[in-house]
Amino acid sequence: MEETTTAAPPTGPGTIPSAPRPPAPPCALSRSLVEWRRRVKSEYMRLRQLKRLKKAEQVKVRTYLLFTTSEGIQSLCHWARHFSQCPCIQMWPSVIPAFQMCSVEFGYPSFKPQSVPLRPLSTVAAIPFMYSWSPLQHNFMVEDETFLHNIPYMGDEVLEQDEAFLEELIDNYDGVHGDRGEPVLPFCCIYSLDMKQTWDLSTCKAIPNDKIFTAIASMFPYKGSTEELKEKYRDLLEPPNPVKLPPLCTPNLDGPYAKSVQREQSLHSFHTLFCRRCFKYDCFLHPFHATPNVYKRKSKEIRMETEPCGDNCFLLQKGAKEFVEQNMLRSQRSRKRKKAPRSTGSSCPGPSNEEGKEGDSDHETTSSSEGNSRCQTPTKVRVGEEEAEPQGCCVEWSGAEESLFRVLHGTYFNNFCSIARLIGTKNCKEVYEFAAKEVLIHRVPLVDGGISPQKKKRKHRLWAKIQLKKDNSSNQVYNYQPCDHPDHPCDSSCPCVMTQNFCEKFCQCETECQNRFPGCRCKTQCNTKQCPCYLAVRECDPDLCMTCGAADHWDSKVVSCKNCSIQRGLKKHLLLAPSDVAGWGTFIKEPVQKNEFISEYCGELISQDEADRRGRIYDKYMSSFLFNLNNDFVVDATRKGNKIRFANHSVNPNCYAKVVMVNGDHRIGIFAKRAILQGEELFFDYRYSQADALKYVGIEREVEMT
């Protein structure tokens, strides 16, 4: 393996060019490749053996040095002198009237045998066996594990007698983690293979022959192609440069190197990481990432200032007051028309005929308008040429200020005084001029003129029909995903209608959508079927149910609505102790009334396919914490969960489980089936199959009889 690329012989006018060599036949090339593969493998095994022997020799040397140093000898002598005396406490007969003596001998020669009293210990019952788990208080969605991280150990009996199970288990996965089927070749070995070259690296920059890299790539294909190995080899030859620093990936939006970017780019990280369903950054429960058109503006526009805020206010500009009055008049007329019934087909009303004629010359498009301002019509404001141009030339805007203005303009629109206060480095006159330059001043459009369409009477609301369907097929429960089909009503093609789910507040359909759940108007506790939310197996939504108490302050200890316990986390105090039935059990510390919420069954949120793969292993362990959530997901409390996971099975339970829709998420609640006393163990029905039920019911009856 010492072959390197050699330079071709020099050619000149006095030299006779040699005839080109004929190409080698294919059989010779294949034999050469096999020979190189054999040489690479033998050299690799030699290097591995050499490395193993070197490591073993280092261990021997360090072990020898450890016992031959003076400090080790001194500490050992001190330890021997200290413990050569009596290590056991002598108990006199006056302390223990009747005792037996026993002799204690030590393996160290300087230690003398000693006689000490014998203390018998009573038998202590062992605590039940438990697998390790991580506590959590909310469901945690995880990805499918397509690779088996490790072969589970289930005892020598399973490994010896049930080999078919292990083969079937491995077949269910794409492979086993770390099992590549070929020996692992570290890059240090690659470098050692090439360091065997006799040429000097400091003076010679030649790269080994391509045959070497081709043979290594064919022997270890997962390490890369021939070109990739050559590139990695060049990187190993280059000396490290400590001065070189990695470039900045994305400059700070308000840093000194900030660039002037559009609003979508500035808010991209916030839109991507922030979950609008649970109001958290980097949500671990909802894989759905909202698109920019999800963030629609639902609140009214902030009212513009009518009085100048100072000497440099934009209202002192020529034509600014007329612009403000016109904008306020349009906003008032738009709000009045919005109160009237409107058709559900249009998602954004268009301008009237007069407005269309008036805005034809001024209408321009802008790239920074997005979902929450897409119903706004951009207008260009003409600032006086005599005043605007000199001011615009002397006022400089940094990239951070321009980006911040575009972000704030999507919220405050034409309220330039408020935008200037938030920017802090510019007055509202400069903000007004920059907005005119950016062509970002928006006016609120008017609804189409004419008679507003009359509201059609709905004889039977669509959500009631879906509820009737659910009563007929209660087992078909699908996960909810917000629908988003602009300019199209929720009909049979809507994902929510197809999965028999209600449209929630997170959907992008109109608020007048017939598939939207209206909430309840209860005045009582919402714990009977007279409440529409309770009847639909939903918790009351604080944004929809305004009269039952679900919208009360979050810190309120006394809530009149009894159908919002899961989302508020109003769980009971649970205790973990050895069970009278099997293993560990869950006990309650306080008395509970019938149908009262006890706790939520939490765990990892996994797919049905992943649950099938894990269930095969759990069945062998005879311990499973899988709980079916809907047709798409399963809650697995084996690795992560809360204390309710230890509640045992019973055919006569004192609790029952119920899957409830809570703000668009299916969650499992454990409720009291009857009045439960303090300190009582909790049981609920696992809904075993007939074969498993007979086995577990027999154990339960035997325990009850004893």
XYZ file of C-alpha atoms in Angstrom:
706
model
C 0.000 0.000 0.000
C 2.943 2.317 -0.613
C 1.916 3.247 -4.128
C 1.604 6.979 -4.834
C 1.030 9.092 -7.877
C 4.324 9.768 -9.646
C 5.007 12.599 -12.007
C 5.080 11.809 -15.724
C 8.516 11.876 -17.436
C 9.294 15.269 -18.950
C 8.638 15.684 -22.618
C 10.398 18.111 -24.898
C 11.633 18.568 -28.426
C 14.489 16.145 -27.845
C 12.441 13.343 -26.399
C 10.519 10.740 -28.252
C 6.945 10.413 -26.970
C 6.118 6.910 -25.828
C 3.214 5.058 -27.326
C -0.004 5.090 -25.263
C -0.606 1.970 -23.234
C -3.598 -0.136 -24.192
C -6.421 -0.199 -21.594
C -6.430 -3.130 -19.231
C -9.037 -5.817 -19.851
C -12.068 -5.911 -17.501
C -10.971 -9.192 -15.932
C -7.631 -7.628 -14.957
C -9.384 -4.620 -13.405
C -11.654 -6.848 -11.338
C -8.679 -8.927 -10.148
C -6.839 -5.745 -9.217
C -9.809 -4.441 -7.231
C -10.162 -7.755 -5.362
C -6.463 -7.711 -4.573
C -6.663 -4.164 -3.238
C -9.702 -5.047 -1.129
C -7.791 -7.991 0.345
C -4.817 -5.786 1.134
C -7.038 -3.121 2.740
C -8.763 -5.708 4.920
C -5.531 -7.333 6.082
C -3.951 -3.968 6.813
C -7.050 -2.850 8.694
C -7.038 -5.970 10.872
C -3.336 -5.478 11.568
C -3.915 -1.884 12.671
C -6.802 -2.904 14.907
C -4.699 -5.594 16.561
C -1.830 -3.149 16.978
C -4.113 -0.580 18.560
C -5.588 -3.188 20.907
C -2.147 -4.349 22.034
C -0.995 -0.777 22.512
C -3.981 -0.025 24.701
C -3.437 -3.165 26.796
C 0.214 -2.241 27.280
C -0.735 1.236 28.433
C -3.112 -0.244 31.006
C -0.377 -2.491 32.360
C 2.107 0.365 32.621
C -0.320 2.652 34.389
C -1.359 -0.104 36.792
C 2.276 -0.795 37.639
C 2.997 2.894 38.204
C -0.036 3.183 40.445
C 1.258 0.573 42.886
C 4.920 1.610 42.770
C 4.622 5.308 43.534
C 5.631 6.517 46.952
C 2.269 8.158 47.589
C 0.452 4.919 46.969
C 2.752 3.035 49.326
C 2.414 5.643 52.066
C -1.362 5.748 51.829
C -1.515 1.960 51.919
C 0.681 1.830 55.034
C -1.411 4.483 56.734
C -4.571 2.565 55.894
C -3.069 -0.660 57.295
C -1.973 0.990 60.549
C -5.363 2.614 60.997
C -7.406 -0.544 60.499
C -5.052 -2.948 62.255
C -6.764 -1.907 65.449
C -10.250 -3.020 66.455
C -12.701 -2.179 63.575
C -15.718 -3.583 65.411
C -17.550 -1.976 68.325
C -17.378 -4.038 71.488
C -20.755 -4.630 73.174
C -20.580 -5.427 76.901
C -22.847 -8.034 78.482
C -24.527 -5.372 80.619
C -25.914 -3.771 77.469
C -27.135 -7.001 75.874
C -28.117 -9.512 78.577
C -28.449 -12.555 76.288
C -26.355 -12.672 73.148
C -24.257 -14.974 71.055
C -20.673 -14.263 70.168
C -19.141 -14.735 66.751
C -15.586 -14.548 65.494
C -14.647 -12.053 62.767
C -11.553 -12.844 60.705
C -9.845 -10.635 58.126
C -7.876 -11.532 55.058
C -5.069 -9.095 55.869
C -2.307 -10.783 57.899
C -1.862 -7.921 60.386
C -5.539 -7.977 61.370
C -6.277 -10.185 64.361
C -9.531 -12.187 64.692
C -12.051 -10.499 66.925
C -15.056 -11.687 68.901
C -18.221 -9.604 68.552
C -21.857 -10.149 69.523
C -24.201 -11.586 66.909
C -27.268 -9.497 66.129
C -30.050 -11.341 64.292
C -32.116 -9.214 61.874
C -35.784 -9.747 61.181
C -36.981 -10.474 57.658
C -37.899 -7.357 55.654
C -40.265 -7.659 52.736
C -38.766 -6.516 49.454
C -40.351 -3.632 47.623
C -42.104 -4.466 44.342
C -40.135 -4.524 41.130
C -40.291 -1.353 39.035
C -38.856 -0.253 35.694
C -37.365 3.223 35.595
C -39.585 6.013 34.256
C -39.504 9.800 33.981
C -42.307 11.849 35.562
C -44.202 14.388 33.471
C -47.494 16.254 33.775
C -48.443 16.578 30.111
C -48.403 14.378 27.030
C -45.144 14.356 25.100
C -45.173 13.583 21.371
C -42.228 11.543 20.076
C -41.221 10.333 16.636
C -41.416 6.728 15.511
C -38.374 4.619 16.309
C -37.649 2.864 13.042
C -34.333 1.521 14.369
C -34.186 -0.758 17.390
C -31.889 0.958 19.889
C -31.009 -2.249 21.701
C -32.051 -5.880 21.900
C -34.258 -6.022 25.020
C -33.095 -8.480 27.654
C -35.955 -10.696 28.824
C -34.030 -13.452 30.527
C -31.890 -16.301 29.313
C -34.977 -18.433 28.730
C -36.292 -16.113 26.036
C -32.902 -15.834 24.363
C -32.442 -19.601 24.273
C -35.981 -20.895 23.725
C -37.763 -18.133 21.822
C -35.375 -17.170 19.055
C -38.292 -16.704 16.664
C -39.527 -13.774 18.759
C -36.208 -11.937 18.461
C -36.094 -12.532 14.710
C -39.653 -11.258 14.349
C -38.825 -8.264 16.533
C -35.845 -7.300 14.386
C -37.918 -7.742 11.213
C -40.392 -5.134 12.490
C -37.639 -2.503 12.479
C -35.417 -1.180 9.729
C -32.406 -2.410 11.649
C -30.608 -2.404 14.978
C -28.772 0.710 16.091
C -25.022 0.277 15.679
C -25.309 -2.908 13.623
C -23.957 -1.958 10.215
C -23.189 -5.495 9.119
C -19.562 -4.550 8.437
C -16.607 -3.638 10.663
C -16.398 -0.012 11.667
C -13.446 1.823 10.187
C -12.524 4.926 12.191
C -10.883 7.747 10.319
C -7.810 7.438 12.509
C -7.229 4.033 10.904
C -7.576 5.583 7.457
C -4.973 8.131 8.399
C -2.717 5.393 9.802
C -3.044 3.461 6.554
C -1.763 6.418 4.580
C 0.849 7.402 7.169
C 2.555 4.152 6.249
C 3.765 5.969 3.154
C 7.521 6.574 3.200
C 7.345 10.087 1.776
C 7.722 13.159 3.971
C 4.474 15.040 4.618
C 6.260 18.308 5.297
C 7.781 18.505 1.823
C 5.662 16.205 -0.322
C 2.032 17.154 -0.948
C 1.227 14.202 -3.194
C -2.001 12.327 -2.591
C -2.029 8.510 -2.613
C -3.194 6.698 -5.669
C -6.917 6.583 -6.362
C -6.781 2.800 -6.152
C -6.264 3.046 -2.399
C -9.316 5.261 -1.876
C -11.369 3.125 -4.254
C -10.472 -0.024 -2.339
C -11.276 1.611 1.010
C -14.603 2.915 -0.327
C -15.551 -0.514 -1.662
C -14.578 -2.193 1.608
C -16.325 0.390 3.808
C -19.044 1.972 1.626
C -20.827 3.675 4.526
C -17.761 5.879 5.095
C -18.288 7.679 1.802
C -17.348 7.550 -1.830
C -13.863 7.749 -3.266
C -14.026 11.506 -3.742
C -15.364 12.046 -0.220
C -12.518 10.010 1.267
C -9.988 12.016 -0.730
C -11.536 15.259 0.503
C -11.415 14.070 4.113
C -7.800 13.060 3.624
C -6.959 16.564 2.376
C -8.660 18.025 5.451
C -6.481 15.847 7.683
C -3.338 17.127 5.978
C -4.232 20.794 6.418
C -2.945 22.289 9.684
C -5.647 23.642 12.013
C -6.215 27.371 11.928
C -7.100 28.622 15.431
C -7.713 32.170 14.225
C -10.478 31.181 11.831
C -13.903 31.623 13.429
C -17.172 30.196 12.136
C -19.339 32.775 10.367
C -22.537 34.013 11.934
C -25.509 32.005 10.740
C -28.123 34.699 11.229
C -27.291 38.186 12.569
C -29.346 39.549 15.430
C -32.364 41.542 14.302
C -31.330 44.400 16.589
C -27.570 43.900 16.467
C -24.988 46.158 14.828
C -24.756 43.853 11.794
C -28.500 43.517 11.295
C -29.741 43.621 7.732
C -32.880 45.252 6.426
C -35.250 42.351 5.802
C -38.951 41.931 5.154
C -41.494 41.268 7.883
C -41.912 37.599 6.998
C -38.176 36.978 7.368
C -37.995 38.799 10.703
C -40.897 36.838 12.163
C -40.059 33.504 10.565
C -38.481 32.024 13.710
C -41.356 33.231 15.874
C -43.952 31.819 13.489
C -42.090 28.529 13.229
C -41.296 27.958 16.907
C -44.355 29.465 18.569
C -47.388 27.201 18.926
C -50.683 29.035 18.648
C -52.582 26.153 20.245
C -50.772 25.881 23.566
C -49.057 29.320 23.512
C -45.559 27.931 24.004
C -42.297 28.169 22.127
C -40.900 24.942 20.713
C -44.051 22.990 21.515
C -43.547 19.257 22.098
C -47.179 18.267 21.564
C -48.302 19.677 18.208
C -46.280 18.758 15.125
C -48.438 21.119 13.067
C -46.524 24.275 12.145
C -48.718 27.207 11.241
C -48.279 28.988 7.940
C -48.206 32.812 7.819
C -51.862 33.004 6.728
C -52.847 31.391 10.034
C -52.085 34.592 11.906
C -55.090 36.588 10.858
C -55.912 39.857 12.514
C -59.076 39.399 14.567
C -58.991 42.540 16.710
C -59.884 45.985 15.449
C -57.253 48.420 14.264
C -55.617 50.608 16.905
C -57.119 54.065 16.765
C -54.917 56.737 15.215
C -53.851 59.889 17.025
C -55.766 63.069 16.146
C -53.639 65.577 18.067
C -49.943 66.205 17.399
C -47.647 64.499 19.887
C -44.892 67.105 19.535
C -43.129 69.536 17.277
C -41.950 66.734 14.982
C -45.293 64.957 14.724
C -46.376 63.731 11.321
C -49.775 65.399 11.827
C -48.079 68.756 11.206
C -47.161 67.615 7.719
C -49.100 68.908 4.771
C -52.107 66.674 4.031
C -51.588 64.430 7.081
C -54.751 65.517 8.946
C -56.905 64.913 5.889
C -55.365 61.461 5.587
C -56.139 60.679 9.254
C -59.739 61.883 9.006
C -60.308 59.909 5.838
C -58.768 56.795 7.386
C -60.905 57.080 10.540
C -64.061 57.588 8.472
C -63.346 54.475 6.464
C -62.633 52.477 9.616
C -65.950 53.533 11.172
C -67.906 52.703 8.036
C -66.123 49.362 7.783
C -66.914 48.452 11.401
C -70.570 49.340 10.897
C -70.786 47.149 7.836
C -69.019 44.288 9.600
C -71.806 44.211 12.159
C -74.284 43.427 9.389
C -74.606 39.782 8.240
C -72.186 38.824 5.528
C -71.860 35.868 3.243
C -69.594 33.049 4.346
C -68.009 32.600 0.958
C -65.834 35.715 0.956
C -62.848 35.668 3.258
C -61.781 39.249 2.563
C -64.256 41.902 1.428
C -63.291 43.954 -1.563
C -63.549 47.724 -2.044
C -66.664 49.418 -3.349
C -66.972 50.787 -6.817
C -66.129 54.289 -5.695
C -63.188 53.091 -3.668
C -61.996 51.036 -6.572
C -62.008 54.030 -8.860
C -60.353 56.176 -6.261
C -57.620 53.687 -5.449
C -56.732 52.599 -8.999
C -53.991 55.132 -9.348
C -52.643 54.754 -5.833
C -52.896 50.995 -5.432
C -49.583 49.182 -5.293
C -48.581 45.798 -4.005
C -46.124 45.206 -1.203
C -44.124 42.147 -0.302
C -44.372 42.643 3.451
C -48.128 42.231 3.761
C -49.036 38.793 5.074
C -51.923 36.906 6.616
C -52.786 39.378 9.323
C -52.783 42.335 6.944
C -53.917 40.743 3.720
C -57.307 42.446 3.982
C -55.658 45.863 3.929
C -55.223 47.840 0.721
C -51.842 49.575 0.497
C -51.941 53.218 -0.524
C -49.156 55.526 -1.425
C -49.076 58.798 0.496
C -47.627 61.736 -1.367
C -45.478 63.786 0.952
C -44.572 67.283 -0.154
C -41.594 67.123 -2.465
C -40.107 70.273 -1.005
C -40.105 68.834 2.523
C -39.796 65.099 2.049
C -36.697 64.852 -0.109
C -34.335 66.952 2.031
C -35.514 65.209 5.210
C -35.287 61.780 3.630
C -31.715 62.416 2.543
C -30.389 63.466 5.944
C -32.217 60.809 8.010
C -30.507 57.442 7.912
C -32.229 54.228 8.920
C -30.219 51.243 10.057
C -31.130 47.735 9.028
C -32.457 46.963 12.512
C -34.716 50.039 12.495
C -36.129 49.261 9.066
C -36.846 45.645 10.012
C -38.440 46.720 13.306
C -40.661 49.210 11.493
C -41.948 46.542 9.114
C -42.698 44.238 12.046
C -44.559 46.920 14.010
C -46.438 48.168 10.966
C -48.226 44.848 10.657
C -49.736 45.457 14.103
C -50.173 49.235 14.361
C -50.686 49.995 10.662
C -50.987 53.790 10.253
C -50.558 54.713 13.925
C -47.151 56.272 13.343
C -46.952 57.918 16.773
C -47.131 54.533 18.495
C -44.616 53.014 16.069
C -42.180 55.876 16.727
C -42.460 55.394 20.498
C -41.652 51.698 20.154
C -38.707 52.253 17.808
C -37.326 54.894 20.174
C -34.720 56.369 17.819
C -37.038 58.020 15.280
C -39.862 60.535 15.619
C -43.251 59.973 14.054
C -42.525 62.426 11.245
C -39.545 60.356 10.142
C -41.602 57.187 10.505
C -44.365 58.739 8.387
C -41.913 59.697 5.651
C -40.288 56.261 5.707
C -43.728 54.631 5.429
C -44.504 56.781 2.418
C -41.205 55.735 0.925
C -41.910 52.062 1.636
C -45.464 52.314 0.220
C -46.806 50.611 3.327
C -49.579 52.951 4.452
C -52.776 50.911 4.493
C -56.357 51.983 4.509
C -59.218 49.821 5.693
C -61.301 48.751 2.668
C -65.042 49.012 2.511
C -67.454 46.188 1.985
C -69.143 45.975 -1.371
C -71.985 48.426 -1.614
C -75.591 47.493 -2.042
C -77.972 45.474 0.065
C -76.242 43.059 2.402
C -77.243 39.432 1.884
C -79.845 38.131 4.266
C -78.807 35.532 6.770
C -80.155 32.117 5.920
C -82.006 30.263 8.614
C -80.387 27.004 9.591
C -82.969 24.426 10.493
C -80.414 21.972 11.790
C -76.858 22.999 12.499
C -74.156 20.817 10.958
C -72.356 20.233 14.258
C -75.482 18.585 15.632
C -75.544 16.187 12.684
C -71.931 15.259 13.281
C -72.684 14.641 16.941
C -75.452 12.257 15.919
C -72.987 10.415 13.697
C -70.534 10.148 16.572
C -73.194 8.618 18.755
C -73.701 5.914 16.148
C -69.975 5.225 15.636
C -68.286 6.228 18.859
C -65.181 4.134 18.208
C -64.162 6.133 15.136
C -62.285 9.029 16.755
C -59.586 10.762 14.716
C -56.975 13.300 15.645
C -57.852 16.939 15.004
C -55.871 19.047 12.559
C -56.913 22.647 11.797
C -58.421 23.035 8.355
C -57.092 25.645 5.952
C -58.891 25.997 2.618
C -59.168 29.710 1.758
C -62.233 30.920 -0.170
C -63.872 27.530 0.237
C -66.548 26.602 2.800
C -66.335 23.581 5.072
C -68.167 20.925 3.084
C -67.608 17.203 2.633
C -64.035 17.859 1.412
C -63.036 19.649 4.636
C -60.599 17.583 6.756
C -62.600 18.316 9.905
C -65.848 17.110 8.331
C -64.177 14.029 6.869
C -62.805 12.994 10.282
C -66.091 13.890 12.015
C -64.418 16.579 14.098
C -65.739 20.029 14.828
C -63.981 23.057 13.423
C -62.137 24.695 16.304
C -60.944 28.236 16.891
C -57.620 27.242 15.319
C -59.209 26.541 11.920
C -58.955 29.088 9.122
C -62.588 28.882 8.099
C -65.092 31.649 8.790
C -66.444 32.193 12.282
C -69.925 31.559 10.846
C -68.885 28.085 9.676
C -71.681 25.584 10.269
C -69.182 22.965 11.429
C -67.893 25.133 14.273
C -68.836 24.135 17.781
C -70.730 27.052 19.366
C -69.862 26.311 22.982
C -72.372 26.359 25.828
C -74.457 29.030 27.516
C -74.892 27.199 30.804
C -75.334 28.952 34.119
C -74.576 25.899 36.268
C -71.712 23.414 36.690
C -71.724 21.821 33.193
C -71.549 18.287 34.599
C -74.719 16.859 33.042
C -75.787 16.041 29.505
C -77.843 19.211 29.405
C -74.562 20.996 28.680
C -73.700 20.751 24.942
C -69.989 20.524 25.734
C -70.458 17.687 28.221
C -72.737 15.893 25.778
C -70.130 16.176 23.005
C -67.402 14.788 25.354
C -65.569 18.097 25.286
C -64.297 20.410 27.950
C -65.718 23.909 27.976
C -63.638 26.293 25.886
C -62.847 29.537 27.767
C -63.002 31.429 24.457
C -66.484 30.116 23.612
C -68.219 29.351 26.921
C -68.435 32.766 28.558
C -71.266 32.257 31.043
C -70.505 28.957 32.799
C -67.297 30.071 34.513
C -64.771 28.384 32.236
C -63.461 31.822 31.273
C -62.845 32.891 34.881
C -59.387 33.931 35.987
C -56.883 31.115 35.784
C -55.793 31.512 39.409
C -59.349 31.347 40.667
C -59.586 28.496 43.191
C -63.365 28.289 43.079
C -64.591 27.710 39.518
C -68.300 27.225 38.935
C -67.720 25.186 35.761
C -66.844 21.563 36.523
C -66.046 20.728 32.911
C -62.637 22.408 32.648
C -60.563 20.422 35.146
C -58.119 18.820 32.688
C -57.036 22.054 31.023
C -56.694 23.772 34.416
C -54.816 20.849 35.967
C -57.226 20.490 38.914
C -56.009 17.018 39.815
C -56.145 15.249 43.164
C -53.210 14.410 45.407
C -52.108 10.845 44.624
C -49.766 8.560 46.553
C -47.577 5.699 45.343
C -47.287 2.578 47.526
C -47.165 -1.226 47.215
C -50.507 -2.552 46.032
C -52.607 -5.261 47.619
C -53.236 -6.735 44.156
C -49.978 -6.685 42.219
C -46.817 -4.596 42.248
C -47.224 -0.908 42.930
C -50.533 0.873 43.267
C -51.970 4.377 43.252
C -53.730 5.621 46.374
C -55.677 8.831 46.866
C -54.916 11.174 49.738
C -58.273 12.987 49.858
C -61.895 11.881 49.522
C -63.472 12.201 46.070
C -67.104 12.466 45.022
C -68.705 10.565 42.169
C -67.767 11.712 38.619
C -65.120 14.042 40.033
C -61.892 14.472 38.095
C -58.899 12.690 39.658
C -55.966 12.901 37.252
C -54.938 12.873 33.609
C -53.266 9.793 32.158
C -50.059 11.240 30.673
C -47.261 9.695 28.670
C -45.543 9.646 25.320
C -47.802 10.320 22.348
C -46.903 7.718 19.716
C -48.449 6.525 16.467
C -50.441 3.329 16.124
C -47.598 1.647 14.202
C -45.104 2.521 16.913
C -47.542 1.216 19.529
C -47.709 -2.133 17.710
C -43.915 -2.426 17.711
C -43.619 -1.509 21.380
C -46.569 -3.688 22.340
C -44.768 -6.838 21.196
C -42.006 -6.139 23.700
C -44.400 -5.149 26.491
C -46.360 -8.377 26.059
C -43.201 -10.364 26.720
C -42.527 -8.310 29.831
C -46.152 -8.868 30.942
C -46.365 -5.152 31.675
C -47.943 -2.571 29.382
C -48.912 1.065 29.876
C -50.373 1.658 26.397
C -53.650 3.586 26.324
C -55.472 4.064 23.024
C -56.188 7.772 22.474
C -57.770 7.805 19.006
C -57.349 6.134 15.638
C -54.070 7.953 15.070
C -52.224 8.079 18.391
C -51.634 6.064 21.558
C -50.456 7.271 24.973
C -47.528 5.189 26.263
C -46.666 5.768 29.937
C -43.907 3.149 30.049
C -40.951 5.521 29.783
C -42.632 8.795 30.725
C -45.800 9.274 32.737
C -47.373 10.301 36.037
C -48.444 8.404 39.152
C -51.825 7.365 37.744
C -49.914 4.892 35.546
C -49.658 2.594 38.581
C -53.441 2.237 38.961
C -54.231 -1.482 38.627
C -56.952 -3.256 36.678
C -60.250 -4.385 38.180
C -63.567 -5.647 36.843
C -65.246 -3.714 39.657
C -63.272 -0.467 39.520
C -63.802 2.709 41.481
C -62.604 4.892 38.566
C -63.248 5.122 34.851
C -61.254 6.575 31.974
C -62.684 8.918 29.369
C -61.107 10.489 26.284
C -62.087 14.168 26.237
C -61.483 16.828 23.597
C -59.669 19.712 25.315
C -59.027 22.778 23.152
C -58.459 20.668 20.052
C -56.463 17.880 21.749
C -57.686 14.465 22.830
C -56.689 13.847 26.439
C -57.383 10.969 28.826
C -59.076 11.821 32.092
C -59.513 9.489 35.064
C -62.773 10.151 36.950
C -64.336 8.670 40.085
C -66.977 6.042 39.331
C -68.280 6.246 42.883
C -67.459 8.055 46.093
C -63.882 7.163 47.083
C -62.595 7.396 50.634
C -59.254 8.785 51.713
C -56.390 6.293 51.382
C -58.286 3.970 49.045
C -56.462 2.345 46.137
C -57.550 3.367 42.649
C -58.635 0.846 40.013
C -60.079 1.199 36.535
C -60.989 -1.235 33.782
C -58.135 -1.877 31.339
C -60.595 -3.371 28.830
C -58.590 -6.537 28.358
C -59.448 -9.138 25.768
C -61.391 -12.203 26.875
C -58.273 -14.357 27.283
C -56.435 -11.740 29.334
C -59.555 -10.786 31.288
C -60.059 -14.340 32.567
C -56.477 -14.464 33.754
C -56.540 -11.117 35.556
C -60.060 -11.564 36.958
C -58.942 -14.840 38.527
C -56.091 -13.080 40.296
C -58.421 -10.368 41.520
C -61.002 -12.791 42.910
C -58.327 -14.802 44.687
C -56.984 -11.673 46.345
C -60.465 -10.524 47.400
C -61.244 -13.901 48.996
C -58.073 -13.815 51.061
